Amino acid sequence: MTLRNYITGLATAALANVAMAETIKNELDRAWAITPKGKFECLASKSASNPDILKFAGKVYFKGSLMGATRSDGTLTSGIYNANIGCPTIVASNMGYVVMTRPTHPTSFGINGYLVLDTNANPPELVEIAESQSPQDDKLPETRRFQWTSQGLTLSYFGYPVGTQGGDVNSPKPKMRKAKFLFRSGEVSQAG
């Protein structure tokens, strides 16, 4: 390998890291992700008199309180239920799929729900994946948590079975699990 190839490789890697860093942003009252179809944004209001807003590709899909939103009906127009103030945290984005997490119970429970926004669908669709339990789930590195293929996403998480809510005395015990989300069908299943 020549010095020129080595330097070119380093520069390419540095630019790739910069580009990836700019595709997702989480702030106290704002979160966004750049996708091939446009920018997804959540703008959380700092006052009760102003609504929270969910936008995609410049179009407003939801105006209201995310804390007051009902469980998702599969679209952005119903909002993204969040048991805490502020926007959901965007944890990954790939191929037009934006993975988010947010509290689904009072924050003292430490239970967060994963959901995927499919920006390839028209209109964009929301799919609930699974509920995780903190602080154990927070310790998983991103490289182990998300496995992307052209067919779907496998999410490794510490939490509850797919389709089951935590936070109840009858809830199954949280443990390491995998959930599989298939892009084409939108189907979510327990994997492994």
mmCIF file of C-alpha atoms in Angstrom, residues 44 114 129 150 159:
data_model
loop_
_atom_site.group_PDB
_atom_site.id
_atom_site.type_symbol
_atom_site.label_atom_id
_atom_site.label_comp_id
_atom_site.label_asym_id
_atom_site.label_seq_id
_atom_site.Cartn_x
_atom_site.Cartn_y
_atom_site.Cartn_z
ATOM 1 C CA ALA A 44 -41.137 19.343 21.439
ATOM 2 C CA TYR A 114 -38.563 0.706 20.552
ATOM 3 C CA ILE A 129 -41.020 -3.356 18.070
ATOM 4 C CA SER A 150 -31.515 -5.891 2.956
ATOM 5 C CA GLY A 159 -36.538 -6.451 27.959
#
